[in-house]
CSV table of C-alpha atoms in Angstrom, one decimal:
chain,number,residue,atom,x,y,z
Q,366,UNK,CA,0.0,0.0,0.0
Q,367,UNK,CA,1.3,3.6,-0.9
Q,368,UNK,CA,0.7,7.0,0.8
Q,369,UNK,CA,1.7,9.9,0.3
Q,370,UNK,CA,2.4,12.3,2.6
Q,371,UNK,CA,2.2,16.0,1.7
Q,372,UNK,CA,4.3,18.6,4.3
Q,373,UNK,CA,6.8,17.0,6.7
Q,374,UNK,CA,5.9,19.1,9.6
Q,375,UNK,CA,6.1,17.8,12.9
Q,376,UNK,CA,3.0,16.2,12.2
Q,377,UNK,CA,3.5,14.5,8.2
Q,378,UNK,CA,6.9,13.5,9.8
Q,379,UNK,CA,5.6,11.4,12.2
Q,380,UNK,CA,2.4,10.0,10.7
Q,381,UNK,CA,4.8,9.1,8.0
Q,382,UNK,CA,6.9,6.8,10.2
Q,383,UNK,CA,4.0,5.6,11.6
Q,384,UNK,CA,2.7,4.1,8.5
Q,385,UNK,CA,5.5,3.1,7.3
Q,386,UNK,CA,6.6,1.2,10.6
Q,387,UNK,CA,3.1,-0.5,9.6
Q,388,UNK,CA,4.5,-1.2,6.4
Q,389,UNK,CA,3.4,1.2,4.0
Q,390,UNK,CA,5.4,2.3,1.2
Q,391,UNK,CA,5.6,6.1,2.2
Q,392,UNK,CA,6.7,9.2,0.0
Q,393,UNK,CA,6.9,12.8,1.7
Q,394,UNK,CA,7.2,16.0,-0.1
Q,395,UNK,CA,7.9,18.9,1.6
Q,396,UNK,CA,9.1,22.7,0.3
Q,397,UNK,CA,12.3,22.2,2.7
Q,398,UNK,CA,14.7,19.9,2.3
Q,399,UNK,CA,15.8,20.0,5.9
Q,400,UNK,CA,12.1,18.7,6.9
Q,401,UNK,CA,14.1,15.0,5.5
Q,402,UNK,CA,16.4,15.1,9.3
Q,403,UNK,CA,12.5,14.8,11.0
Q,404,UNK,CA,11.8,11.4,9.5
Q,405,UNK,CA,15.1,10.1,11.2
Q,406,UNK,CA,16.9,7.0,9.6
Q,407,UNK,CA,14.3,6.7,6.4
Q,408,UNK,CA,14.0,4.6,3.9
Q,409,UNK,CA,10.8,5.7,1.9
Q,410,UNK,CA,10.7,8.3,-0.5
Q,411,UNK,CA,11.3,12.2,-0.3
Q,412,UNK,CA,10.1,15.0,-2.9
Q,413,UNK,CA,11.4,18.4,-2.1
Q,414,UNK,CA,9.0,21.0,-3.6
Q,415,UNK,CA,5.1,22.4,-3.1
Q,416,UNK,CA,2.2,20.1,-3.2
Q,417,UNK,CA,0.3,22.4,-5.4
Q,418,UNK,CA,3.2,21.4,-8.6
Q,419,UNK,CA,1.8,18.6,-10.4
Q,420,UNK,CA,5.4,17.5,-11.3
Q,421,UNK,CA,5.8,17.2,-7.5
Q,422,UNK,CA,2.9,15.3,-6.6
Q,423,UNK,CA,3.5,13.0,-9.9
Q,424,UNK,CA,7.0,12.3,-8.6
Q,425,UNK,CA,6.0,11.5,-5.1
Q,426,UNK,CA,3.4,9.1,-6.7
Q,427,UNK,CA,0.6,10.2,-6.0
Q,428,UNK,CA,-0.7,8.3,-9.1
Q,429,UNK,CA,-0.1,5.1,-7.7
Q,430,UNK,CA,-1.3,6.0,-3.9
Q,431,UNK,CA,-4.2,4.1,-2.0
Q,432,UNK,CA,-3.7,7.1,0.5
Q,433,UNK,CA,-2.7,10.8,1.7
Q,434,UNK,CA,-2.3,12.9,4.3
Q,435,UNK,CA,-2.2,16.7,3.4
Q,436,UNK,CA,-0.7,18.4,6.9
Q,437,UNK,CA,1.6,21.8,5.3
Q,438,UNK,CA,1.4,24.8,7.7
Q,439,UNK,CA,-1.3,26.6,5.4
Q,440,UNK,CA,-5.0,25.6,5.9
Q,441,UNK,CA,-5.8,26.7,2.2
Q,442,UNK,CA,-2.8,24.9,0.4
Q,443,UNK,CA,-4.1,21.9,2.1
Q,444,UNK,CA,-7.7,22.1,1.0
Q,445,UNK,CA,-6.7,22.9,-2.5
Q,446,UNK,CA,-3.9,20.0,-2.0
Q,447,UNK,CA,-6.3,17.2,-0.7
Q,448,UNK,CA,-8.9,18.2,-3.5
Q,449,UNK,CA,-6.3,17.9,-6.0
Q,450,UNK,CA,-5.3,14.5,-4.8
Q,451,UNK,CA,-8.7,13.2,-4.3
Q,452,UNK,CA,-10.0,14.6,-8.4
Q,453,UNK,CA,-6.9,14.5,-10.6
Q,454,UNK,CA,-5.6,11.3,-8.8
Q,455,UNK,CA,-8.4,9.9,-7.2
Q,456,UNK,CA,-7.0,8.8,-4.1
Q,457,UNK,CA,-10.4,7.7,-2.1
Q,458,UNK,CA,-8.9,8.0,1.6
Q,459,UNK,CA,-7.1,11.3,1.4
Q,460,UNK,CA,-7.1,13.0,5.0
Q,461,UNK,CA,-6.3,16.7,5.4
Q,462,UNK,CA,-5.5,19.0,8.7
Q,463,UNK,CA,-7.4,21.8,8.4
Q,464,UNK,CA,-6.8,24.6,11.8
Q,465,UNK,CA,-9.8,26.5,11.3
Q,466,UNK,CA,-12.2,24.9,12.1
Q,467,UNK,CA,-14.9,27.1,10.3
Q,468,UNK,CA,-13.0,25.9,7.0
Q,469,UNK,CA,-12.7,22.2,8.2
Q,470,UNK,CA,-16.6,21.9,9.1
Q,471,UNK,CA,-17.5,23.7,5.5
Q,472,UNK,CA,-14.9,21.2,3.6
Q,473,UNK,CA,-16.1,18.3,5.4
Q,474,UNK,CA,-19.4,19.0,4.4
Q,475,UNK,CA,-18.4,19.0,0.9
Q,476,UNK,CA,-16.7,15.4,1.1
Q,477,UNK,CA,-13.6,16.2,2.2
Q,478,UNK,CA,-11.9,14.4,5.2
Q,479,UNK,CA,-11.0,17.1,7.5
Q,480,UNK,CA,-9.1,16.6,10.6
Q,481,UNK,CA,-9.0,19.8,13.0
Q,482,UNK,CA,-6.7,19.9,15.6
Q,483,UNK,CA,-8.2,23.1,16.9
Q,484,UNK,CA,-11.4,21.4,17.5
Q,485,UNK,CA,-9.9,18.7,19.0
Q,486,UNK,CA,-8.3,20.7,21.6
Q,487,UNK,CA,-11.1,22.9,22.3
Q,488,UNK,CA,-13.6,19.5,23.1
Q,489,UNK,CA,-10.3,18.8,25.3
Q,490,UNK,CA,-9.5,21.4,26.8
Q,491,UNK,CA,-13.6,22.0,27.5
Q,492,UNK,CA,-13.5,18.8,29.1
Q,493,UNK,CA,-10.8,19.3,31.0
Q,494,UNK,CA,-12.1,22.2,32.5
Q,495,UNK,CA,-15.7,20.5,33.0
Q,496,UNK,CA,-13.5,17.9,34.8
Q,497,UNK,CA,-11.9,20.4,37.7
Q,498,UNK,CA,-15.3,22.1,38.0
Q,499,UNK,CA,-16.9,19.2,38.9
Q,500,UNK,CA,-14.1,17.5,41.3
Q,501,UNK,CA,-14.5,21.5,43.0
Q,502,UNK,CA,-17.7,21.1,43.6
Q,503,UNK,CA,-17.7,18.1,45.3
Q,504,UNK,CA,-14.9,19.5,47.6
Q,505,UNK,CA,-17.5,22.1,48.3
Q,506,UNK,CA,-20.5,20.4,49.2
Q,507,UNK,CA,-18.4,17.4,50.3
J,1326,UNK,CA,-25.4,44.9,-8.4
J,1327,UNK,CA,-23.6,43.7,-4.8
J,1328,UNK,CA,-20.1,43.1,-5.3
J,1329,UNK,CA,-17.2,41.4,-2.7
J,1330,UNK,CA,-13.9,41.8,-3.9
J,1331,UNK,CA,-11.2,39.8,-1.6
J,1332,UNK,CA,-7.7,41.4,-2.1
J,1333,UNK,CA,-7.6,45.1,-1.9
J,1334,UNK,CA,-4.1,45.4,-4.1
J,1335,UNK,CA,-3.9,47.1,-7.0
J,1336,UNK,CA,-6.1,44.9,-8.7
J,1337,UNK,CA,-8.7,44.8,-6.6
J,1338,UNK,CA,-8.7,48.5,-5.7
J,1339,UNK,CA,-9.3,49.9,-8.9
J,1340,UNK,CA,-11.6,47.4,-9.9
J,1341,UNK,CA,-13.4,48.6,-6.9
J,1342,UNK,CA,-13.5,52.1,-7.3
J,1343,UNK,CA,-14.8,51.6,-10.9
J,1344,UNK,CA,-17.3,49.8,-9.6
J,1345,UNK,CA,-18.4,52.4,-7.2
J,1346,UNK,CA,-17.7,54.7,-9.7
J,1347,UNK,CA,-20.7,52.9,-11.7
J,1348,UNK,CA,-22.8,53.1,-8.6
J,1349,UNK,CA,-22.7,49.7,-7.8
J,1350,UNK,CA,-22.4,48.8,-3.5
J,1351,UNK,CA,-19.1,47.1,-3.1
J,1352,UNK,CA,-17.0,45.5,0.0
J,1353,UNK,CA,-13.4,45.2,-0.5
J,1354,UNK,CA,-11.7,43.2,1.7
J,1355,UNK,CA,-7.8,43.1,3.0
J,1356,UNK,CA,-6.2,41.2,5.4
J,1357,UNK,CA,-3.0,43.6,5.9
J,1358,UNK,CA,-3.5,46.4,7.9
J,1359,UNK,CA,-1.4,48.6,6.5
J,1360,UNK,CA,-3.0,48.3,3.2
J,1361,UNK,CA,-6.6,48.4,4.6
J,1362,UNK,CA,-5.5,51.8,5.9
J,1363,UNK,CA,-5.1,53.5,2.9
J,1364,UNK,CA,-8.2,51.3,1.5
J,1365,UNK,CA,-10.2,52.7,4.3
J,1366,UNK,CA,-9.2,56.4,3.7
J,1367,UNK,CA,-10.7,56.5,0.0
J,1368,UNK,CA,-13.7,53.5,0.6
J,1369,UNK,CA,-14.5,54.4,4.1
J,1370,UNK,CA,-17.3,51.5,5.1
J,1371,UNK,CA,-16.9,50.0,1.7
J,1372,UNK,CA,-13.6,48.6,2.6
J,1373,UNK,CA,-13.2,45.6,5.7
J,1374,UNK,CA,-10.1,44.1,7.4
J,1375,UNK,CA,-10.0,40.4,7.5
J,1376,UNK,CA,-9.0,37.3,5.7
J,1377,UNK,CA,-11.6,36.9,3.5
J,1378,UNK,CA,-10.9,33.0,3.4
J,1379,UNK,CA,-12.1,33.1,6.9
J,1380,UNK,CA,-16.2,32.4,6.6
J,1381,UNK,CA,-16.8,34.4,9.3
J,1382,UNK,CA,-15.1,37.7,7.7
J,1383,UNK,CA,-17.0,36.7,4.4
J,1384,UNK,CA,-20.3,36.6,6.2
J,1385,UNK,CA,-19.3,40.2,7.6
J,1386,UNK,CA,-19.1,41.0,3.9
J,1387,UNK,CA,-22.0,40.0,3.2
J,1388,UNK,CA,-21.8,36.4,1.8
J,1389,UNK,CA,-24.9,35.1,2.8
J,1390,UNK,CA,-27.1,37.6,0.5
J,1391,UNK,CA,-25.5,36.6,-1.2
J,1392,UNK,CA,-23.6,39.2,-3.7
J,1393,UNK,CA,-24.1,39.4,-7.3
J,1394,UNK,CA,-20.5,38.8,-7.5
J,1395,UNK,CA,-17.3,38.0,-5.8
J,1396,UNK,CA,-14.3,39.1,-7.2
J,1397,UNK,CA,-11.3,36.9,-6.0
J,1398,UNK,CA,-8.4,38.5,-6.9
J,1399,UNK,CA,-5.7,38.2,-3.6
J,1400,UNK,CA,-1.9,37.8,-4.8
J,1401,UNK,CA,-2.5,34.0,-3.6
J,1402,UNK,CA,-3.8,31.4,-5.6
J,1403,UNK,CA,-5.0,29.2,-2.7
J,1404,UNK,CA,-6.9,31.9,-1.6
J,1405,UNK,CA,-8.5,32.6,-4.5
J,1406,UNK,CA,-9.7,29.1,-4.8
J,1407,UNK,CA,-10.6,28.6,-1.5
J,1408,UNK,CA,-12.9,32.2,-1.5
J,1409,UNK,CA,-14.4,31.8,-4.8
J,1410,UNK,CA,-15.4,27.7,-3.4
J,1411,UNK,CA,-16.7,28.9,-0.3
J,1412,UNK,CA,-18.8,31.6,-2.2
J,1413,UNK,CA,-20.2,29.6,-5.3
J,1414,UNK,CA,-20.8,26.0,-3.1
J,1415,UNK,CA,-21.5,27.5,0.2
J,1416,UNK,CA,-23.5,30.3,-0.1
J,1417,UNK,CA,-24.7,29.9,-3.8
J,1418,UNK,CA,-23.1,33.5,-5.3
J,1419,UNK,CA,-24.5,33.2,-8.6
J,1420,UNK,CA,-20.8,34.8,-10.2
J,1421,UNK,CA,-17.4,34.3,-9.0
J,1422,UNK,CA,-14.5,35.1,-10.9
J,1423,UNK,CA,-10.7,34.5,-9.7
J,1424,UNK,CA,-7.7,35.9,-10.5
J,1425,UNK,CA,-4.9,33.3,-11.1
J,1426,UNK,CA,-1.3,34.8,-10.6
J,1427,UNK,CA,0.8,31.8,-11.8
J,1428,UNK,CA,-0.6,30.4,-14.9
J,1429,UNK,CA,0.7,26.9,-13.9
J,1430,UNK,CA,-2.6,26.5,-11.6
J,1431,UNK,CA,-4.9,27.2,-14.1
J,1432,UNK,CA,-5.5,23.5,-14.4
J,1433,UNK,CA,-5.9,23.2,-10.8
J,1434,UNK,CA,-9.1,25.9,-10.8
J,1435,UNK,CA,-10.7,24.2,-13.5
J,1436,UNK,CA,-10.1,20.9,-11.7
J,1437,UNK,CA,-11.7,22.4,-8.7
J,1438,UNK,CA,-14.6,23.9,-10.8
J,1439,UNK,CA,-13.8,27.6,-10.4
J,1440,UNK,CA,-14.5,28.0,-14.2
J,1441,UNK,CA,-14.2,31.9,-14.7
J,1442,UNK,CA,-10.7,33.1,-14.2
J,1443,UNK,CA,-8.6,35.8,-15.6
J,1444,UNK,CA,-4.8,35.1,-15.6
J,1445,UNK,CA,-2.7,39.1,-16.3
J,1446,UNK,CA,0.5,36.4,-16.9
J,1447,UNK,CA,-1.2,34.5,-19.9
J,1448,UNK,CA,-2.7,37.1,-21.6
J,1449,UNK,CA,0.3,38.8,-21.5
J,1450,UNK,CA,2.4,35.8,-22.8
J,1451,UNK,CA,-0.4,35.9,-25.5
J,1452,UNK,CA,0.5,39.1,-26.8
J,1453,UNK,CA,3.9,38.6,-26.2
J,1454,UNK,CA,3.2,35.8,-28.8
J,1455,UNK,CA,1.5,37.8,-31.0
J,1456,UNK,CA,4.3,39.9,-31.4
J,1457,UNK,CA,6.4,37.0,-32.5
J,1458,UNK,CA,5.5,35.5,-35.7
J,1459,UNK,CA,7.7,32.1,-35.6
J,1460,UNK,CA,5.3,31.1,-33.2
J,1461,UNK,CA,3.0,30.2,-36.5
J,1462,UNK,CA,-0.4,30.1,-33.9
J,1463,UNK,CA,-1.6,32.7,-31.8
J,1464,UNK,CA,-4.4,32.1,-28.9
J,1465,UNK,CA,-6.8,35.3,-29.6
J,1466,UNK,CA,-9.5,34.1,-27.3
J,1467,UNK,CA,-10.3,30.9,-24.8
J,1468,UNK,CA,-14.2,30.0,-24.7
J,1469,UNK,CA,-13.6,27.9,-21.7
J,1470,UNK,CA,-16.9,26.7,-21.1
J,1471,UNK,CA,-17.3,26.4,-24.6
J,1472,UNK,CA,-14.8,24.8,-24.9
J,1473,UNK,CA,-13.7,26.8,-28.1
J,1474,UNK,CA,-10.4,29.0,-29.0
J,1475,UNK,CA,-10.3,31.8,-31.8
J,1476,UNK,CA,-6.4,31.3,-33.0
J,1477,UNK,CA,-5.1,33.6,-35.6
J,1478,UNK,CA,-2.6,31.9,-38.1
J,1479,UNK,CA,0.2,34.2,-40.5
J,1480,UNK,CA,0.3,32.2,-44.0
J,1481,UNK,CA,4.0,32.1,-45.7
J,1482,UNK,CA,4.8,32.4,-49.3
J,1483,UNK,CA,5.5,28.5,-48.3
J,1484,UNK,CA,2.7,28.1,-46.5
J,1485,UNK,CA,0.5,24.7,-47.9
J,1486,UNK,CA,-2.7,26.9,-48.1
J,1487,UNK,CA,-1.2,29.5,-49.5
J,1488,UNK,CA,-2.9,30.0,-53.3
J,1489,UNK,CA,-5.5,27.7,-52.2
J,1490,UNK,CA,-9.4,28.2,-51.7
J,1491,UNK,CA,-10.7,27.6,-48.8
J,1492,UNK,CA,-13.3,24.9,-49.6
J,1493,UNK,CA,-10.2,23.1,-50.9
J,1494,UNK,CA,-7.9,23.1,-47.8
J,1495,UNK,CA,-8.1,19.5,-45.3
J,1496,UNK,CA,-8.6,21.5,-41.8
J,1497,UNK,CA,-8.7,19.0,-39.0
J,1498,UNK,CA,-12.1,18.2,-37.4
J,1499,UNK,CA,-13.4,20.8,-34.8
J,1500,UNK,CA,-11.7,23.9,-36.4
J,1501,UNK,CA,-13.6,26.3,-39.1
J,1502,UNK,CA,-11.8,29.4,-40.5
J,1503,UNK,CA,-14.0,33.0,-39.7
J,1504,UNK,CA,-11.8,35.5,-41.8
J,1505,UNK,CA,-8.7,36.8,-43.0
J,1506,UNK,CA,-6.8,40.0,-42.1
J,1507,UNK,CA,-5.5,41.1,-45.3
J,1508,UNK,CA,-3.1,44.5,-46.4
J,1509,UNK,CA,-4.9,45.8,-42.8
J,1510,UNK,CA,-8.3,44.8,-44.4
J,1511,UNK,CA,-10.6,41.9,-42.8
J,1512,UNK,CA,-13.2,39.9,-44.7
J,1513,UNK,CA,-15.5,37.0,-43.6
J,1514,UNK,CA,-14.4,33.6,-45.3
J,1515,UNK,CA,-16.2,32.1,-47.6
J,1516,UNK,CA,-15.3,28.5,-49.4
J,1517,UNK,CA,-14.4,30.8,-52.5
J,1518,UNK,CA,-12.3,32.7,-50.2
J,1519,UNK,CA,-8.4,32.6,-51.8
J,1520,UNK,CA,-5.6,32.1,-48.8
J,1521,UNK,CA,-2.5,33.8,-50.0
J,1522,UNK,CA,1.1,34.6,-48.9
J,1523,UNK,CA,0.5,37.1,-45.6
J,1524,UNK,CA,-2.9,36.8,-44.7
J,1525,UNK,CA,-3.8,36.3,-41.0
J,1526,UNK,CA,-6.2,33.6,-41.2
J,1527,UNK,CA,-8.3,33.8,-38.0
J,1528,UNK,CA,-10.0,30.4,-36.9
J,1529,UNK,CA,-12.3,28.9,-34.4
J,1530,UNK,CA,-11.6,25.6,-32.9
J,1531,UNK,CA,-11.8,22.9,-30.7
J,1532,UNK,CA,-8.8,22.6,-28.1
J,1533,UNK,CA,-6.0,19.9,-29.2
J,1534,UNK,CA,-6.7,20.7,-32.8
J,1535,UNK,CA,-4.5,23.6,-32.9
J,1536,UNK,CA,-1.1,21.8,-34.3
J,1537,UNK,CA,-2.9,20.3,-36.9
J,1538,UNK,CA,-5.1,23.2,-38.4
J,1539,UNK,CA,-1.4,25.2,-37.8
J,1540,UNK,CA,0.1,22.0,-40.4
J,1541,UNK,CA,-2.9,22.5,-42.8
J,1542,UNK,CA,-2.1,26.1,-43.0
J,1543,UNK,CA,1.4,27.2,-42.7
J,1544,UNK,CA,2.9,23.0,-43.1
């Protein structure tokens, strides 16, 4: 199984040695060619260049992927990104990070798999706090 | 008519005070601050601060009216995308045009369905091409929904078609000649219609069929 893995942030870097400790072929493209040092001792591909180049994304493979992950440090790149990837190349599990989530609930809505870490730590972070409030209480009344 | 324009540069700023200048309401939007200054000192309300691929800044500008038009036209090609999906898909604009600053992403707005574009670079590069005759074809016009292109085509003393009427030339399929440009003179085409050495043969023609209507007339 191919993926593809589009920016080698802190984030593509390590779902990309993630999947491939789980034995996917992986190929990362990313603008800087100093992301490579994140993935450590690697032995799947590397593209250095922007996700939006069609040379770039044919090089990585993209072609010949069962899957992506679209996680540069612009929200807009990676919509456009992930759409590109799902229409030109029809990769059915594409998964893109999307920090707005405004933008991730509005792309989501139009079939796109949107992953928004800002949500995630709001419900967290809300929860968190739910959590203290409640333990106070008790001290309280207790 | 309502108008948002996203990207108050120099693009967007004189396309808005035309606009205004025509009396229709406009919102210009800018994300830099320093820019939406100077915006704000001629526009006054008409111009907004904001990132106008935010949803919530495009609902400030009116999204959900929706306008007549949105006019995305930002330095950023993302952006442009992004504004003129959100506006067409999510709030059912009627018209949304985008500006696309490297020509190399054309393909990626027509993948994404943002059909009405205007690129500066390649219409530039067309009359840059215009200007140079060795290029045999020149793109006068894209009908992209169409799906048509008016070419224009220099015939050579060489040139296969030169001498020849029309009715008598092999033009690929898809592709009809509409006049020739002749000592500064243009005339409809008809099948009598003579092709000689120096006309400009303008056609009209199906996309891909552009090398082989330029080997039917100039070889």
């Amino acid at each position: 199984m191919k993926a593809v893995i589009i920016g080698c942030g802190r984030v593509g870097s390590a779902v990309a040695k993630q999947l491939a400790g789980e034995g996917w072929d992986v190929t990362c493209v990313d603008e800087d060619e100093n992301a490579l040092a994140r993935l450590g001792a690697w032995k799947g591909g590397f593209v250095v260049g922007h996700g939006m180049d069609k040379d770039i994304l044919e090089e990585a493979g993209a072609a010949a992927a069962q899957a992506a992950v679209v996680a540069t440090d612009g929200d807009n790149s990676n919509i456009v990104i992930g759409q590109i990837l799902q229409r030109r190349y029809g990769i059915d599990c594409v998964v893109v990070r999307v920090l707005d989530p405004a933008r991730a609930e509005f792309y989501a809505k139009l079939g796109l798999r949107t992953v928004c870490p800002t949500q995630t730590a709001i419900s967290t972070l809300t929860e968190a706090v739910r959590a203290c409030e409640t333990g106070g209480i008790r001290q309280v009344t207790g | 008519m309502y108008i948002v324009i996203a990207g108050g540069g120099k693009v967007g700023s004189n396309i808005a005070r035309t606009l205004i200048g025509m009396q229709h309401e406009v919102t210009l939007v800018e994300q830099r601050r320093d820019r939406f200054r100077q915006l704000e000192g001629e526009f006054g309300h008409s111009a907004m601060l904001g990132d106008a691929t935010e949803i919530a800044v495009l609902e400030r500008a009116g999204i959900a009216r929706p306008p007549d038009l949105v006019l995305a036209v930002t330095g950023d090609d993302e952006d442009n995308l992004i504004i003129s999906q959100i506006a067409k898909e999510g709030y059912n604009v009627p018209k949304a045009i985008a500006r696309v600053n490297d020509p190399r992403n054309q393909e990626t707005f027509d993948l994404l369905g943002i059909t009405e574009t205007v690129c500066a670079t390649s219409g530039l590069l067309g009359l840059v091409e215009h200007e140079v005759p060795e290029h045999g074809l020149v793109r006068l016009l894209e009908l992209r929904r169409e799906g048509l292109e008016v070419v224009e085509v220099q015939v050579l003393a060489d040139s296969p078609a030169a001498g020849k009427r029309v009715v008598g030339l092999s033009l690929p399929e898809g592709s009809r000649l509409v006049s020739v440009m002749r000592n500064g003179v243009a005339e409809i085409v008809e099948d009598e219609t003579v092709i000689r050495p120096g006309d400009q043969v303008v056609a009209i023609l199906k996309p891909g069929a552009e090398d082989k209507l330029r080997r039917a007339l100039v070889g």
